[in-house]
Amino acid sequence: ASSRESISSGGSDMIIIERTMSGMYKVLDSWIKDILPVLPHQSLQESLLHLLQEQDDVLIEGLLCLLDTHMALYIPGKKEPEPGLLDTNPTRGFLTLLNLISRDSSVLLDFLVSNETCFLLYLLRYLKFVVKDWSGFVSSCDTSYSEAIQILIDLKQSIQRLLSKSLFPYNIGPVFRLLEKVESFHLNQKDS
């Protein structure tokens, strides 16, 4: 009986955590929109990322926190919430990042090579998320899919050029392999 109580307790704990986070996000969203000139239809995630865009390290840490929040709250197989206030969808966050950097894959490469941000950790976790839920990535990208996938492929090719000359400053192998998987998924989808 105690294991059933434990499972039941874990489910109710998640409900309490989700409600608490939702309440916190509502307060934060209201505060941001009161003090900053952000668009009223923007999600909290978009508002936060626009707010953090001036400092690369803080922006990337914000993306990593949003990704971790999403991974903690939304278990694979569980229905994702509708986009809205509590929008932590990692792909929408990634697309916002791409817009903030003018869709330039060389900026992503600069982030990867730099030791001033935690972009390597963010990109590794984000790509694992994408590979685990490819159809979710495609549907979240919607009309931005072609552009987003091209940026990721361009990034992979830039990394490949640096690797061929032994110029990458650390072992980028895990990220490179995930980018290869993303490209493979894309090519398989095009063939279907």
mmCIF file of C-alpha atoms in Angstrom:
data_model
loop_
_atom_site.group_PDB
_atom_site.id
_atom_site.type_symbol
_atom_site.label_atom_id
_atom_site.label_comp_id
_atom_site.label_asym_id
_atom_site.label_seq_id
_atom_site.Cartn_x
_atom_site.Cartn_y
_atom_site.Cartn_z
ATOM 1 C CA ALA A 1 0.000 0.000 0.000
ATOM 2 C CA SER A 2 2.865 2.381 0.737
ATOM 3 C CA SER A 3 4.181 2.265 -2.848
ATOM 4 C CA ARG A 4 0.708 3.227 -4.134
ATOM 5 C CA GLU A 5 0.604 6.075 -1.647
ATOM 6 C CA SER A 6 4.054 7.142 -2.808
ATOM 7 C CA ILE A 7 2.990 7.139 -6.476
ATOM 8 C CA SER A 8 -0.220 8.978 -5.617
ATOM 9 C CA SER A 9 1.720 11.460 -3.517
ATOM 10 C CA GLY A 10 4.197 12.039 -6.378
ATOM 11 C CA GLY A 11 1.334 12.865 -8.763
ATOM 12 C CA SER A 12 -0.262 15.277 -6.323
ATOM 13 C CA ASP A 13 3.156 16.840 -5.653
ATOM 14 C CA MET A 14 3.540 17.548 -9.384
ATOM 15 C CA ILE A 15 0.081 19.139 -9.458
ATOM 16 C CA ILE A 16 1.054 21.395 -6.550
ATOM 17 C CA ILE A 17 4.373 22.276 -8.223
ATOM 18 C CA GLU A 18 2.636 23.058 -11.539
ATOM 19 C CA ARG A 19 0.074 25.287 -9.800
ATOM 20 C CA THR A 20 2.785 27.084 -7.817
ATOM 21 C CA MET A 21 4.914 27.643 -10.917
ATOM 22 C CA SER A 22 1.871 28.800 -12.869
ATOM 23 C CA GLY A 23 1.073 31.339 -10.151
ATOM 24 C CA MET A 24 4.690 32.514 -10.069
ATOM 25 C CA TYR A 25 4.739 32.834 -13.868
ATOM 26 C CA LYS A 26 1.523 34.893 -13.830
ATOM 27 C CA VAL A 27 3.018 37.327 -11.319
ATOM 28 C CA LEU A 28 6.279 37.540 -13.286
ATOM 29 C CA ASP A 29 4.441 38.005 -16.595
ATOM 30 C CA SER A 30 2.306 40.793 -15.135
ATOM 31 C CA TRP A 31 5.354 42.498 -13.613
ATOM 32 C CA ILE A 32 7.365 42.357 -16.854
ATOM 33 C CA LYS A 33 4.480 43.749 -18.899
ATOM 34 C CA ASP A 34 3.910 46.533 -16.360
ATOM 35 C CA ILE A 35 7.492 47.808 -16.381
ATOM 36 C CA LEU A 36 8.711 47.036 -19.888
ATOM 37 C CA PRO A 37 7.394 47.904 -23.336
ATOM 38 C CA VAL A 38 6.704 44.336 -24.437
ATOM 39 C CA LEU A 39 3.933 43.216 -26.668
ATOM 40 C CA PRO A 40 0.882 42.093 -24.675
ATOM 41 C CA HIS A 41 0.427 38.961 -26.805
ATOM 42 C CA GLN A 42 3.968 37.716 -26.179
ATOM 43 C CA SER A 43 4.359 34.653 -24.003
ATOM 44 C CA LEU A 44 6.337 34.956 -20.800
ATOM 45 C CA GLN A 45 9.156 32.975 -22.433
ATOM 46 C CA GLU A 46 9.418 35.438 -25.330
ATOM 47 C CA SER A 47 9.280 38.417 -22.964
ATOM 48 C CA LEU A 48 12.008 36.957 -20.749
ATOM 49 C CA LEU A 49 14.284 36.174 -23.672
ATOM 50 C CA HIS A 50 13.861 39.671 -25.112
ATOM 51 C CA LEU A 51 14.601 41.098 -21.685
ATOM 52 C CA LEU A 52 17.786 38.994 -21.370
ATOM 53 C CA GLN A 53 19.090 39.511 -24.915
ATOM 54 C CA GLU A 54 21.606 42.222 -24.018
ATOM 55 C CA GLN A 55 23.810 39.803 -22.067
ATOM 56 C CA ASP A 56 24.691 36.634 -23.993
ATOM 57 C CA ASP A 57 25.606 34.644 -20.894
ATOM 58 C CA VAL A 58 22.361 35.543 -19.110
ATOM 59 C CA LEU A 59 20.311 34.851 -22.262
ATOM 60 C CA ILE A 60 21.780 31.364 -22.634
ATOM 61 C CA GLU A 61 21.347 30.630 -18.926
ATOM 62 C CA GLY A 62 17.718 31.746 -19.264
ATOM 63 C CA LEU A 63 17.207 29.352 -22.175
ATOM 64 C CA LEU A 64 18.811 26.551 -20.174
ATOM 65 C CA CYS A 65 16.530 27.268 -17.194
ATOM 66 C CA LEU A 66 13.454 27.257 -19.438
ATOM 67 C CA LEU A 67 14.580 23.977 -21.017
ATOM 68 C CA ASP A 68 15.175 22.413 -17.580
ATOM 69 C CA THR A 69 11.793 23.689 -16.352
ATOM 70 C CA HIS A 70 10.079 22.149 -19.358
ATOM 71 C CA MET A 71 11.880 18.832 -18.905
ATOM 72 C CA ALA A 72 10.918 18.741 -15.211
ATOM 73 C CA LEU A 73 7.259 19.640 -15.672
ATOM 74 C CA TYR A 74 6.304 17.852 -18.866
ATOM 75 C CA ILE A 75 7.005 14.169 -18.940
ATOM 76 C CA PRO A 76 7.352 12.591 -22.400
ATOM 77 C CA GLY A 77 4.069 11.060 -23.472
ATOM 78 C CA LYS A 78 2.078 13.465 -21.304
ATOM 79 C CA LYS A 79 0.009 15.944 -23.292
ATOM 80 C CA GLU A 80 1.837 19.239 -23.650
ATOM 81 C CA PRO A 81 -0.028 22.295 -22.434
ATOM 82 C CA GLU A 82 -1.397 24.751 -24.942
ATOM 83 C CA PRO A 83 1.019 27.615 -25.586
ATOM 84 C CA GLY A 84 0.203 30.473 -23.318
ATOM 85 C CA LEU A 85 1.508 31.950 -20.128
ATOM 86 C CA LEU A 86 3.321 28.821 -18.943
ATOM 87 C CA ASP A 87 4.999 28.336 -22.331
ATOM 88 C CA THR A 88 8.330 26.671 -21.732
ATOM 89 C CA ASN A 89 8.407 24.849 -25.075
ATOM 90 C CA PRO A 90 12.141 24.545 -25.781
ATOM 91 C CA THR A 91 11.726 24.794 -29.545
ATOM 92 C CA ARG A 92 9.840 28.080 -29.307
ATOM 93 C CA GLY A 93 12.659 29.305 -27.054
ATOM 94 C CA PHE A 94 15.243 28.174 -29.608
ATOM 95 C CA LEU A 95 13.338 29.910 -32.419
ATOM 96 C CA THR A 96 13.263 33.104 -30.352
ATOM 97 C CA LEU A 97 17.034 32.794 -29.906
ATOM 98 C CA LEU A 98 17.454 32.396 -33.675
ATOM 99 C CA ASN A 99 15.436 35.575 -34.225
ATOM 100 C CA LEU A 100 17.483 37.454 -31.623
ATOM 101 C CA ILE A 101 20.732 36.508 -33.411
ATOM 102 C CA SER A 102 19.286 37.310 -36.853
ATOM 103 C CA ARG A 103 19.233 33.615 -37.817
ATOM 104 C CA ASP A 104 23.033 33.549 -38.125
ATOM 105 C CA SER A 105 24.598 30.118 -37.531
ATOM 106 C CA SER A 106 28.024 31.729 -37.091
ATOM 107 C CA VAL A 107 26.752 33.372 -33.884
ATOM 108 C CA LEU A 108 25.816 29.912 -32.598
ATOM 109 C CA LEU A 109 29.322 28.733 -33.472
ATOM 110 C CA ASP A 110 30.793 31.735 -31.613
ATOM 111 C CA PHE A 111 28.677 30.808 -28.580
ATOM 112 C CA LEU A 112 29.981 27.227 -28.790
ATOM 113 C CA VAL A 113 33.627 28.230 -29.044
ATOM 114 C CA SER A 114 33.368 30.884 -26.336
ATOM 115 C CA ASN A 115 33.836 29.985 -22.702
ATOM 116 C CA GLU A 116 31.737 32.989 -21.640
ATOM 117 C CA THR A 117 28.348 31.241 -21.889
ATOM 118 C CA CYS A 118 26.908 27.815 -21.062
ATOM 119 C CA PHE A 119 25.811 27.407 -24.687
ATOM 120 C CA LEU A 120 27.530 24.023 -25.057
ATOM 121 C CA LEU A 121 25.431 22.621 -22.201
ATOM 122 C CA TYR A 122 22.268 24.276 -23.516
ATOM 123 C CA LEU A 123 22.776 23.059 -27.099
ATOM 124 C CA LEU A 124 23.623 19.515 -25.983
ATOM 125 C CA ARG A 125 20.475 19.278 -23.849
ATOM 126 C CA TYR A 126 18.314 20.973 -26.472
ATOM 127 C CA LEU A 127 19.495 18.651 -29.264
ATOM 128 C CA LYS A 128 18.839 15.615 -27.037
ATOM 129 C CA PHE A 129 15.328 16.986 -26.538
ATOM 130 C CA VAL A 130 14.864 17.433 -30.308
ATOM 131 C CA VAL A 131 16.137 13.940 -31.132
ATOM 132 C CA LYS A 132 13.884 12.414 -28.471
ATOM 133 C CA ASP A 133 10.789 14.213 -29.807
ATOM 134 C CA TRP A 134 11.408 14.909 -33.499
ATOM 135 C CA SER A 135 7.721 15.243 -34.382
ATOM 136 C CA GLY A 136 7.305 17.750 -31.535
ATOM 137 C CA PHE A 137 10.229 19.756 -32.915
ATOM 138 C CA VAL A 138 8.751 19.786 -36.415
ATOM 139 C CA SER A 139 5.282 20.820 -35.223
ATOM 140 C CA SER A 140 6.651 23.487 -32.853
ATOM 141 C CA CYS A 141 8.752 24.988 -35.657
ATOM 142 C CA ASP A 142 5.680 25.159 -37.900
ATOM 143 C CA THR A 143 6.464 27.605 -40.736
ATOM 144 C CA SER A 144 10.003 28.223 -39.376
ATOM 145 C CA TYR A 145 11.023 24.567 -39.811
ATOM 146 C CA SER A 146 13.039 24.942 -43.037
ATOM 147 C CA GLU A 147 14.935 27.936 -41.746
ATOM 148 C CA ALA A 148 15.633 26.400 -38.318
ATOM 149 C CA ILE A 149 16.851 23.108 -39.782
ATOM 150 C CA GLN A 150 19.086 24.927 -42.271
ATOM 151 C CA ILE A 151 20.714 26.887 -39.439
ATOM 152 C CA LEU A 152 21.387 23.655 -37.541
ATOM 153 C CA ILE A 153 22.833 22.015 -40.677
ATOM 154 C CA ASP A 154 25.002 25.096 -41.320
ATOM 155 C CA LEU A 155 26.238 24.886 -37.724
ATOM 156 C CA LYS A 156 27.082 21.195 -38.203
ATOM 157 C CA GLN A 157 29.032 21.999 -41.376
ATOM 158 C CA SER A 158 30.963 24.791 -39.625
ATOM 159 C CA ILE A 159 31.867 22.428 -36.788
ATOM 160 C CA GLN A 160 32.900 19.804 -39.342
ATOM 161 C CA ARG A 161 35.264 22.279 -41.054
ATOM 162 C CA LEU A 162 36.891 23.133 -37.725
ATOM 163 C CA LEU A 163 37.172 19.450 -36.781
ATOM 164 C CA SER A 164 38.809 18.581 -40.116
ATOM 165 C CA LYS A 165 41.559 21.097 -39.307
ATOM 166 C CA SER A 166 41.727 20.047 -35.620
ATOM 167 C CA LEU A 167 40.790 23.593 -34.626
ATOM 168 C CA PHE A 168 37.902 22.930 -32.256
ATOM 169 C CA PRO A 169 39.064 23.858 -28.736
ATOM 170 C CA TYR A 170 37.426 20.860 -26.985
ATOM 171 C CA ASN A 171 35.646 17.577 -27.689
ATOM 172 C CA ILE A 172 32.493 18.625 -29.540
ATOM 173 C CA GLY A 173 31.763 15.019 -30.566
ATOM 174 C CA PRO A 174 28.472 14.550 -28.654
ATOM 175 C CA VAL A 175 26.972 17.751 -30.084
ATOM 176 C CA PHE A 176 28.237 16.946 -33.574
ATOM 177 C CA ARG A 177 26.677 13.454 -33.464
ATOM 178 C CA LEU A 178 23.347 14.922 -32.337
ATOM 179 C CA LEU A 179 23.481 17.435 -35.196
ATOM 180 C CA GLU A 180 24.124 14.509 -37.568
ATOM 181 C CA LYS A 181 21.012 12.779 -36.184
ATOM 182 C CA VAL A 182 18.972 15.945 -36.675
ATOM 183 C CA GLU A 183 20.151 16.178 -40.277
ATOM 184 C CA SER A 184 19.380 12.483 -40.797
ATOM 185 C CA PHE A 185 15.847 12.902 -39.389
ATOM 186 C CA HIS A 186 15.359 15.876 -41.686
ATOM 187 C CA LEU A 187 16.553 13.961 -44.765
ATOM 188 C CA ASN A 188 14.360 10.964 -43.883
ATOM 189 C CA GLN A 189 11.384 13.293 -43.476
ATOM 190 C CA LYS A 190 12.038 14.870 -46.885
ATOM 191 C CA ASP A 191 12.150 11.404 -48.472
ATOM 192 C CA SER A 192 8.834 10.398 -46.879
#
